[in-house]
C-alpha cells in the first residue's frame, strides 16, 4: 500500500513565524504535490514537483515555498505565516507516467495561525 | 475561473436510494476525470475514474457517467449506505509541461440517513 505521511496532524503557530510542513512517501513516486483545502473552496494546488530539486507553481503559490532534496520527501514552507494561511494542508504523491494522474494523499496537516 | 465545478454543496439521501453527484467542466483538453471521497480529518481517497474516450465506468456500487458534449459527469452510488456519508470531490487530469496534475472541484457533502 502507498503510504504518504505528513509529519504533523495539528499545528498552531503565530503570525510571522516560519512554518515547515513535511511529507514523506514510501512508494518511490516521482511526483509530489501540496494542496490546501478550505470550506467552500475545495482543494487548491499550491506547488508540485516532478523530480528531486524540481518545483512548479500551482494555482496559489503566493506566500509559500517548497523543497525537494530527496525523492521521498517534499516540504512546504511558510516563510512568514499569516492568518489567511490557516487551513488543512494535504500532501500527495503519484507515479510518473500514469495518465490518469491518480494521486495518493496523506492524512493532512491542520494549521492554525493566530 | 473555475475549470471544474460542483454546483451542489450538499446532498441528502436515504439509505438504499440512489445518490447522484454532478460535476461540470470547461476545459475540453482534460483527458481523465476522477472522483475522490474524503472523511473529516483524513486525506482524500481515490474512488473511481473515467477516460475522456469512454462514457461510463462501473465499479461495484459506483458508476461514473461522462457526457463530453455537455462537459458533464456524474457519480451514481446505488444503493447508498450511511458509510458513504463524506465529501466527494470531482477532479480532472491536466497535462503540464513537466507532467500531470489534478484540478479539483469544491466538493459535495453527501449525507446518507438510515
PDB file of C-alpha atoms in Angstrom:
ATOM      1  CA  UNK A   1       0.000   0.000   0.000  1.00  0.00           C
ATOM      2  CA  UNK A   2       1.130   3.504  -0.777  1.00  0.00           C
ATOM      3  CA  UNK A   3       1.826   5.470   2.323  1.00  0.00           C
ATOM      4  CA  UNK A   4       2.080   9.228   2.393  1.00  0.00           C
ATOM      5  CA  UNK A   5       2.971  10.520   5.833  1.00  0.00           C
ATOM      6  CA  UNK A   6       2.637  14.107   6.945  1.00  0.00           C
ATOM      7  CA  UNK A   7       4.724  14.876   9.989  1.00  0.00           C
ATOM      8  CA  UNK A   8       2.227  16.955  11.958  1.00  0.00           C
ATOM      9  CA  UNK A   9      -1.527  16.443  12.090  1.00  0.00           C
ATOM     10  CA  UNK A  10      -2.227  19.642  14.017  1.00  0.00           C
ATOM     11  CA  UNK A  11      -0.131  22.793  14.373  1.00  0.00           C
ATOM     12  CA  UNK A  12      -0.767  26.148  15.982  1.00  0.00           C
ATOM     13  CA  UNK A  13       1.585  28.976  15.027  1.00  0.00           C
ATOM     14  CA  UNK A  14       1.735  32.717  15.478  1.00  0.00           C
ATOM     15  CA  UNK A  15       1.636  35.316  12.736  1.00  0.00           C
ATOM     16  CA  UNK A  16       5.102  35.882  11.300  1.00  0.00           C
ATOM     17  CA  UNK A  17       6.518  32.515  12.328  1.00  0.00           C
ATOM     18  CA  UNK A  18       8.279  30.290   9.818  1.00  0.00           C
ATOM     19  CA  UNK A  19       6.414  27.019   9.367  1.00  0.00           C
ATOM     20  CA  UNK A  20       7.647  23.748   7.895  1.00  0.00           C
ATOM     21  CA  UNK A  21       5.242  21.048   6.792  1.00  0.00           C
ATOM     22  CA  UNK A  22       6.953  17.780   5.988  1.00  0.00           C
ATOM     23  CA  UNK A  23       5.716  14.980   3.751  1.00  0.00           C
ATOM     24  CA  UNK A  24       7.284  11.578   3.104  1.00  0.00           C
ATOM     25  CA  UNK A  25       6.115   8.870   0.721  1.00  0.00           C
ATOM     26  CA  UNK A  26       7.366   5.293   0.641  1.00  0.00           C
ATOM     27  CA  UNK A  27       6.442   4.158  -2.873  1.00  0.00           C
ATOM     28  CA  UNK A  28       9.281   5.713  -4.841  1.00  0.00           C
ATOM     29  CA  UNK A  29       6.869   8.074  -6.623  1.00  0.00           C
ATOM     30  CA  UNK A  30       8.426  10.747  -8.767  1.00  0.00           C
ATOM     31  CA  UNK A  31       5.584  13.241  -8.453  1.00  0.00           C
ATOM     32  CA  UNK A  32       4.607  15.031  -5.265  1.00  0.00           C
ATOM     33  CA  UNK A  33       2.065  17.755  -4.615  1.00  0.00           C
ATOM     34  CA  UNK A  34       0.886  20.166  -1.938  1.00  0.00           C
ATOM     35  CA  UNK A  35      -2.777  21.206  -1.810  1.00  0.00           C
ATOM     36  CA  UNK A  36      -4.771  23.177   0.697  1.00  0.00           C
ATOM     37  CA  UNK A  37      -8.406  22.523   1.491  1.00  0.00           C
ATOM     38  CA  UNK A  38     -10.739  25.276   2.667  1.00  0.00           C
ATOM     39  CA  UNK A  39     -14.518  25.138   3.183  1.00  0.00           C
ATOM     40  CA  UNK A  40     -16.340  26.167   0.030  1.00  0.00           C
ATOM     41  CA  UNK A  41     -13.127  26.322  -1.985  1.00  0.00           C
ATOM     42  CA  UNK A  42     -12.244  22.656  -2.397  1.00  0.00           C
ATOM     43  CA  UNK A  43      -8.660  21.539  -2.934  1.00  0.00           C
ATOM     44  CA  UNK A  44      -6.319  24.080  -4.459  1.00  0.00           C
ATOM     45  CA  UNK A  45      -2.853  23.234  -5.770  1.00  0.00           C
ATOM     46  CA  UNK A  46      -0.018  25.185  -4.153  1.00  0.00           C
ATOM     47  CA  UNK A  47       3.144  23.601  -5.586  1.00  0.00           C
ATOM     48  CA  UNK A  48       4.193  20.362  -7.173  1.00  0.00           C
ATOM     49  CA  UNK A  49       7.413  18.584  -8.019  1.00  0.00           C
ATOM     50  CA  UNK A  50       8.220  16.035 -10.712  1.00  0.00           C
ATOM     51  CA  UNK A  51      11.745  15.262  -9.633  1.00  0.00           C
ATOM     52  CA  UNK A  52      14.331  15.935  -6.985  1.00  0.00           C
ATOM     53  CA  UNK A  53      15.192  19.633  -6.786  1.00  0.00           C
ATOM     54  CA  UNK A  54      12.381  20.421  -9.237  1.00  0.00           C
ATOM     55  CA  UNK A  55       9.377  22.533  -8.405  1.00  0.00           C
ATOM     56  CA  UNK A  56       6.462  24.010 -10.272  1.00  0.00           C
ATOM     57  CA  UNK A  57       3.961  26.612  -9.096  1.00  0.00           C
ATOM     58  CA  UNK A  58       0.364  25.589  -8.787  1.00  0.00           C
ATOM     59  CA  UNK A  59      -2.659  27.860  -8.641  1.00  0.00           C
ATOM     60  CA  UNK A  60      -1.936  29.590  -5.317  1.00  0.00           C
ATOM     61  CA  UNK A  61       1.842  29.655  -4.659  1.00  0.00           C
ATOM     62  CA  UNK A  62       1.977  33.117  -3.071  1.00  0.00           C
ATOM     63  CA  UNK A  63       3.301  33.036   0.468  1.00  0.00           C
ATOM     64  CA  UNK A  64       4.680  29.508   0.123  1.00  0.00           C
ATOM     65  CA  UNK A  65       7.869  27.818  -0.993  1.00  0.00           C
ATOM     66  CA  UNK A  66       8.840  24.157  -1.285  1.00  0.00           C
ATOM     67  CA  UNK A  67      11.898  21.958  -1.062  1.00  0.00           C
ATOM     68  CA  UNK A  68      12.555  18.560  -2.621  1.00  0.00           C
ATOM     69  CA  UNK A  69      16.077  17.458  -1.724  1.00  0.00           C
ATOM     70  CA  UNK A  70      15.267  13.746  -1.702  1.00  0.00           C
ATOM     71  CA  UNK A  71      12.841  11.802  -3.844  1.00  0.00           C
ATOM     72  CA  UNK A  72      10.720  10.626  -0.937  1.00  0.00           C
ATOM     73  CA  UNK A  73      10.405  13.970   0.844  1.00  0.00           C
ATOM     74  CA  UNK A  74       8.561  17.140  -0.149  1.00  0.00           C
ATOM     75  CA  UNK A  75       8.444  20.063   2.259  1.00  0.00           C
ATOM     76  CA  UNK A  76       6.110  23.047   2.248  1.00  0.00           C
ATOM     77  CA  UNK A  77       7.460  26.223   3.833  1.00  0.00           C
ATOM     78  CA  UNK A  78       5.556  29.256   5.017  1.00  0.00           C
ATOM     79  CA  UNK A  79       8.263  31.904   5.350  1.00  0.00           C
ATOM     80  CA  UNK A  80       6.098  34.216   7.455  1.00  0.00           C
ATOM     81  CA  UNK A  81       2.781  32.684   8.436  1.00  0.00           C
ATOM     82  CA  UNK A  82      -0.349  34.794   8.167  1.00  0.00           C
ATOM     83  CA  UNK A  83      -3.870  34.194   9.456  1.00  0.00           C
ATOM     84  CA  UNK A  84      -5.188  33.602   5.938  1.00  0.00           C
ATOM     85  CA  UNK A  85      -2.921  30.567   5.753  1.00  0.00           C
ATOM     86  CA  UNK A  86      -4.980  28.821   8.400  1.00  0.00           C
ATOM     87  CA  UNK A  87      -6.099  25.731   6.518  1.00  0.00           C
ATOM     88  CA  UNK A  88      -5.887  21.969   6.035  1.00  0.00           C
ATOM     89  CA  UNK A  89      -2.759  21.130   4.050  1.00  0.00           C
ATOM     90  CA  UNK A  90      -2.689  17.923   2.044  1.00  0.00           C
ATOM     91  CA  UNK A  91       0.355  16.285   0.541  1.00  0.00           C
ATOM     92  CA  UNK A  92       0.009  13.786  -2.290  1.00  0.00           C
ATOM     93  CA  UNK A  93       2.205  11.633  -4.473  1.00  0.00           C
ATOM     94  CA  UNK A  94       1.785   9.934  -7.826  1.00  0.00           C
ATOM     95  CA  UNK A  95       3.714   7.623 -10.071  1.00  0.00           C
ATOM     96  CA  UNK A  96       5.254   9.260 -13.099  1.00  0.00           C
ATOM     97  CA  UNK A  97       3.687   8.422 -16.404  1.00  0.00           C
ATOM     98  CA  UNK A  98       0.305   7.393 -15.008  1.00  0.00           C
ATOM     99  CA  UNK A  99      -2.043   9.105 -17.412  1.00  0.00           C
ATOM    100  CA  UNK A 100      -4.971   9.255 -15.067  1.00  0.00           C
ATOM    101  CA  UNK A 101      -2.998  11.385 -12.682  1.00  0.00           C
ATOM    102  CA  UNK A 102      -4.323   9.401  -9.702  1.00  0.00           C
ATOM    103  CA  UNK A 103      -2.933  10.847  -6.500  1.00  0.00           C
ATOM    104  CA  UNK A 104      -2.357   9.228  -3.125  1.00  0.00           C
ATOM    105  CA  UNK A 105      -2.939  11.626  -0.254  1.00  0.00           C
ATOM    106  CA  UNK A 106      -1.624  11.895   3.256  1.00  0.00           C
ATOM    107  CA  UNK A 107      -3.958  12.431   6.204  1.00  0.00           C
ATOM    108  CA  UNK A 108      -3.484  16.179   6.194  1.00  0.00           C
ATOM    109  CA  UNK A 109      -1.974  18.795   8.478  1.00  0.00           C
ATOM    110  CA  UNK A 110      -4.364  21.251  10.037  1.00  0.00           C
ATOM    111  CA  UNK A 111      -2.572  24.544  10.565  1.00  0.00           C
ATOM    112  CA  UNK A 112      -3.976  27.350  12.676  1.00  0.00           C
ATOM    113  CA  UNK A 113      -2.215  30.718  12.528  1.00  0.00           C
ATOM    114  CA  UNK A 114      -3.085  33.068  15.394  1.00  0.00           C
TER     115      UNK A 114
ATOM    116  CA  UNK B   1     -12.195  30.976 -13.407  1.00  0.00           C
ATOM    117  CA  UNK B   2     -13.162  27.546 -12.168  1.00  0.00           C
ATOM    118  CA  UNK B   3     -12.455  24.765 -14.613  1.00  0.00           C
ATOM    119  CA  UNK B   4     -14.132  22.032 -12.553  1.00  0.00           C
ATOM    120  CA  UNK B   5     -17.454  22.907 -10.956  1.00  0.00           C
ATOM    121  CA  UNK B   6     -19.556  21.085  -8.405  1.00  0.00           C
ATOM    122  CA  UNK B   7     -22.577  23.321  -8.074  1.00  0.00           C
ATOM    123  CA  UNK B   8     -24.302  21.430  -5.270  1.00  0.00           C
ATOM    124  CA  UNK B   9     -22.541  21.924  -1.933  1.00  0.00           C
ATOM    125  CA  UNK B  10     -24.614  19.210  -0.273  1.00  0.00           C
ATOM    126  CA  UNK B  11     -26.897  16.261  -0.951  1.00  0.00           C
ATOM    127  CA  UNK B  12     -29.054  14.232   1.424  1.00  0.00           C
ATOM    128  CA  UNK B  13     -30.437  10.801   0.559  1.00  0.00           C
ATOM    129  CA  UNK B  14     -31.961   7.880   2.400  1.00  0.00           C
ATOM    130  CA  UNK B  15     -30.172   4.596   2.842  1.00  0.00           C
ATOM    131  CA  UNK B  16     -30.847   2.246  -0.049  1.00  0.00           C
ATOM    132  CA  UNK B  17     -31.691   5.013  -2.529  1.00  0.00           C
ATOM    133  CA  UNK B  18     -29.539   6.326  -5.345  1.00  0.00           C
ATOM    134  CA  UNK B  19     -27.112   9.219  -4.808  1.00  0.00           C
ATOM    135  CA  UNK B  20     -26.229  11.279  -7.864  1.00  0.00           C
ATOM    136  CA  UNK B  21     -23.365  13.740  -7.612  1.00  0.00           C
ATOM    137  CA  UNK B  22     -22.758  16.097 -10.504  1.00  0.00           C
ATOM    138  CA  UNK B  23     -19.732  17.826 -11.946  1.00  0.00           C
ATOM    139  CA  UNK B  24     -19.251  20.208 -14.875  1.00  0.00           C
ATOM    140  CA  UNK B  25     -16.008  21.226 -16.542  1.00  0.00           C
ATOM    141  CA  UNK B  26     -14.945  23.856 -19.022  1.00  0.00           C
ATOM    142  CA  UNK B  27     -11.647  22.617 -20.484  1.00  0.00           C
ATOM    143  CA  UNK B  28     -12.096  20.197 -23.365  1.00  0.00           C
ATOM    144  CA  UNK B  29      -8.414  19.189 -23.065  1.00  0.00           C
ATOM    145  CA  UNK B  30      -8.995  17.222 -19.865  1.00  0.00           C
ATOM    146  CA  UNK B  31      -8.348  13.565 -20.645  1.00  0.00           C
ATOM    147  CA  UNK B  32      -9.209  11.827 -17.374  1.00  0.00           C
ATOM    148  CA  UNK B  33     -11.758  12.522 -14.696  1.00  0.00           C
ATOM    149  CA  UNK B  34     -11.599  11.171 -11.170  1.00  0.00           C
ATOM    150  CA  UNK B  35     -13.768  11.100  -8.079  1.00  0.00           C
ATOM    151  CA  UNK B  36     -12.299  11.246  -4.603  1.00  0.00           C
ATOM    152  CA  UNK B  37     -14.014  10.688  -1.275  1.00  0.00           C
ATOM    153  CA  UNK B  38     -12.966  12.461   1.899  1.00  0.00           C
ATOM    154  CA  UNK B  39     -13.895  11.823   5.513  1.00  0.00           C
ATOM    155  CA  UNK B  40     -13.263  14.516   8.144  1.00  0.00           C
ATOM    156  CA  UNK B  41      -9.665  14.644   9.417  1.00  0.00           C
ATOM    157  CA  UNK B  42      -8.493  12.241   6.709  1.00  0.00           C
ATOM    158  CA  UNK B  43      -6.908  12.695   3.306  1.00  0.00           C
ATOM    159  CA  UNK B  44      -8.988  12.143   0.155  1.00  0.00           C
ATOM    160  CA  UNK B  45      -9.052   8.614  -1.221  1.00  0.00           C
ATOM    161  CA  UNK B  46      -9.463   7.677  -4.852  1.00  0.00           C
ATOM    162  CA  UNK B  47     -12.858   6.242  -5.738  1.00  0.00           C
ATOM    163  CA  UNK B  48     -13.270   5.833  -9.487  1.00  0.00           C
ATOM    164  CA  UNK B  49     -12.061   7.379 -12.740  1.00  0.00           C
ATOM    165  CA  UNK B  50     -13.086   7.605 -16.366  1.00  0.00           C
ATOM    166  CA  UNK B  51     -11.170   8.304 -19.532  1.00  0.00           C
ATOM    167  CA  UNK B  52     -12.455  11.022 -21.826  1.00  0.00           C
ATOM    168  CA  UNK B  53     -12.861   8.427 -24.573  1.00  0.00           C
ATOM    169  CA  UNK B  54     -15.435   6.489 -22.555  1.00  0.00           C
ATOM    170  CA  UNK B  55     -18.927   7.382 -21.440  1.00  0.00           C
ATOM    171  CA  UNK B  56     -19.336   5.026 -18.488  1.00  0.00           C
ATOM    172  CA  UNK B  57     -17.237   3.245 -15.915  1.00  0.00           C
ATOM    173  CA  UNK B  58     -18.603   0.996 -13.200  1.00  0.00           C
ATOM    174  CA  UNK B  59     -17.057  -0.365 -10.017  1.00  0.00           C
ATOM    175  CA  UNK B  60     -19.425  -2.137  -7.664  1.00  0.00           C
ATOM    176  CA  UNK B  61     -21.967   0.336  -6.301  1.00  0.00           C
ATOM    177  CA  UNK B  62     -20.234   3.254  -8.012  1.00  0.00           C
ATOM    178  CA  UNK B  63     -20.754   4.300 -11.636  1.00  0.00           C
ATOM    179  CA  UNK B  64     -19.406   7.370 -13.340  1.00  0.00           C
ATOM    180  CA  UNK B  65     -21.047   8.727 -16.480  1.00  0.00           C
ATOM    181  CA  UNK B  66     -19.382  11.168 -18.850  1.00  0.00           C
ATOM    182  CA  UNK B  67     -21.209  13.375 -21.353  1.00  0.00           C
ATOM    183  CA  UNK B  68     -18.469  15.080 -23.361  1.00  0.00           C
ATOM    184  CA  UNK B  69     -20.765  17.198 -25.475  1.00  0.00           C
ATOM    185  CA  UNK B  70     -22.282  18.694 -22.339  1.00  0.00           C
ATOM    186  CA  UNK B  71     -18.937  18.727 -20.482  1.00  0.00           C
ATOM    187  CA  UNK B  72     -20.682  16.990 -17.622  1.00  0.00           C
ATOM    188  CA  UNK B  73     -20.011  13.959 -15.492  1.00  0.00           C
ATOM    189  CA  UNK B  74     -21.904  12.343 -12.682  1.00  0.00           C
ATOM    190  CA  UNK B  75     -21.233   9.787  -9.984  1.00  0.00           C
ATOM    191  CA  UNK B  76     -24.024   7.365  -9.121  1.00  0.00           C
ATOM    192  CA  UNK B  77     -23.989   5.406  -5.882  1.00  0.00           C
ATOM    193  CA  UNK B  78     -26.504   2.567  -5.714  1.00  0.00           C
ATOM    194  CA  UNK B  79     -27.585   1.619  -3.132  1.00  0.00           C
ATOM    195  CA  UNK B  80     -26.419   4.408  -0.851  1.00  0.00           C
ATOM    196  CA  UNK B  81     -25.161   3.413   2.586  1.00  0.00           C
ATOM    197  CA  UNK B  82     -24.607   5.508   5.736  1.00  0.00           C
ATOM    198  CA  UNK B  83     -20.862   4.861   5.414  1.00  0.00           C
ATOM    199  CA  UNK B  84     -20.946   6.731   2.099  1.00  0.00           C
ATOM    200  CA  UNK B  85     -21.510   9.980   4.010  1.00  0.00           C
ATOM    201  CA  UNK B  86     -18.466  12.078   3.130  1.00  0.00           C
ATOM    202  CA  UNK B  87     -17.302  14.930   0.922  1.00  0.00           C
ATOM    203  CA  UNK B  88     -16.956  13.924  -2.724  1.00  0.00           C
ATOM    204  CA  UNK B  89     -14.543  15.768  -4.983  1.00  0.00           C
ATOM    205  CA  UNK B  90     -14.617  15.683  -8.741  1.00  0.00           C
ATOM    206  CA  UNK B  91     -11.191  16.132 -10.353  1.00  0.00           C
ATOM    207  CA  UNK B  92      -9.819  16.475 -13.858  1.00  0.00           C
ATOM    208  CA  UNK B  93      -6.376  15.497 -15.044  1.00  0.00           C
ATOM    209  CA  UNK B  94      -4.437  18.141 -16.922  1.00  0.00           C
ATOM    210  CA  UNK B  95      -1.029  17.857 -18.523  1.00  0.00           C
ATOM    211  CA  UNK B  96       1.564  20.422 -17.600  1.00  0.00           C
ATOM    212  CA  UNK B  97       4.869  20.788 -19.407  1.00  0.00           C
ATOM    213  CA  UNK B  98       6.590  18.584 -16.866  1.00  0.00           C
ATOM    214  CA  UNK B  99       3.818  16.149 -16.048  1.00  0.00           C
ATOM    215  CA  UNK B 100       0.232  15.768 -14.932  1.00  0.00           C
ATOM    216  CA  UNK B 101      -1.688  17.447 -12.121  1.00  0.00           C
ATOM    217  CA  UNK B 102      -5.282  17.291 -10.876  1.00  0.00           C
ATOM    218  CA  UNK B 103      -7.722  20.181 -10.719  1.00  0.00           C
ATOM    219  CA  UNK B 104     -10.437  19.675  -8.124  1.00  0.00           C
ATOM    220  CA  UNK B 105     -13.958  20.965  -7.760  1.00  0.00           C
ATOM    221  CA  UNK B 106     -15.186  22.474  -4.490  1.00  0.00           C
ATOM    222  CA  UNK B 107     -16.758  19.233  -3.316  1.00  0.00           C
ATOM    223  CA  UNK B 108     -20.244  17.975  -2.464  1.00  0.00           C
ATOM    224  CA  UNK B 109     -21.078  16.781   1.036  1.00  0.00           C
ATOM    225  CA  UNK B 110     -23.205  13.642   0.865  1.00  0.00           C
ATOM    226  CA  UNK B 111     -25.297  12.650   3.883  1.00  0.00           C
ATOM    227  CA  UNK B 112     -26.939   9.234   3.837  1.00  0.00           C
ATOM    228  CA  UNK B 113     -29.515   8.688   6.567  1.00  0.00           C
ATOM    229  CA  UNK B 114     -30.597   5.290   7.844  1.00  0.00           C
TER     230      UNK B 114
END
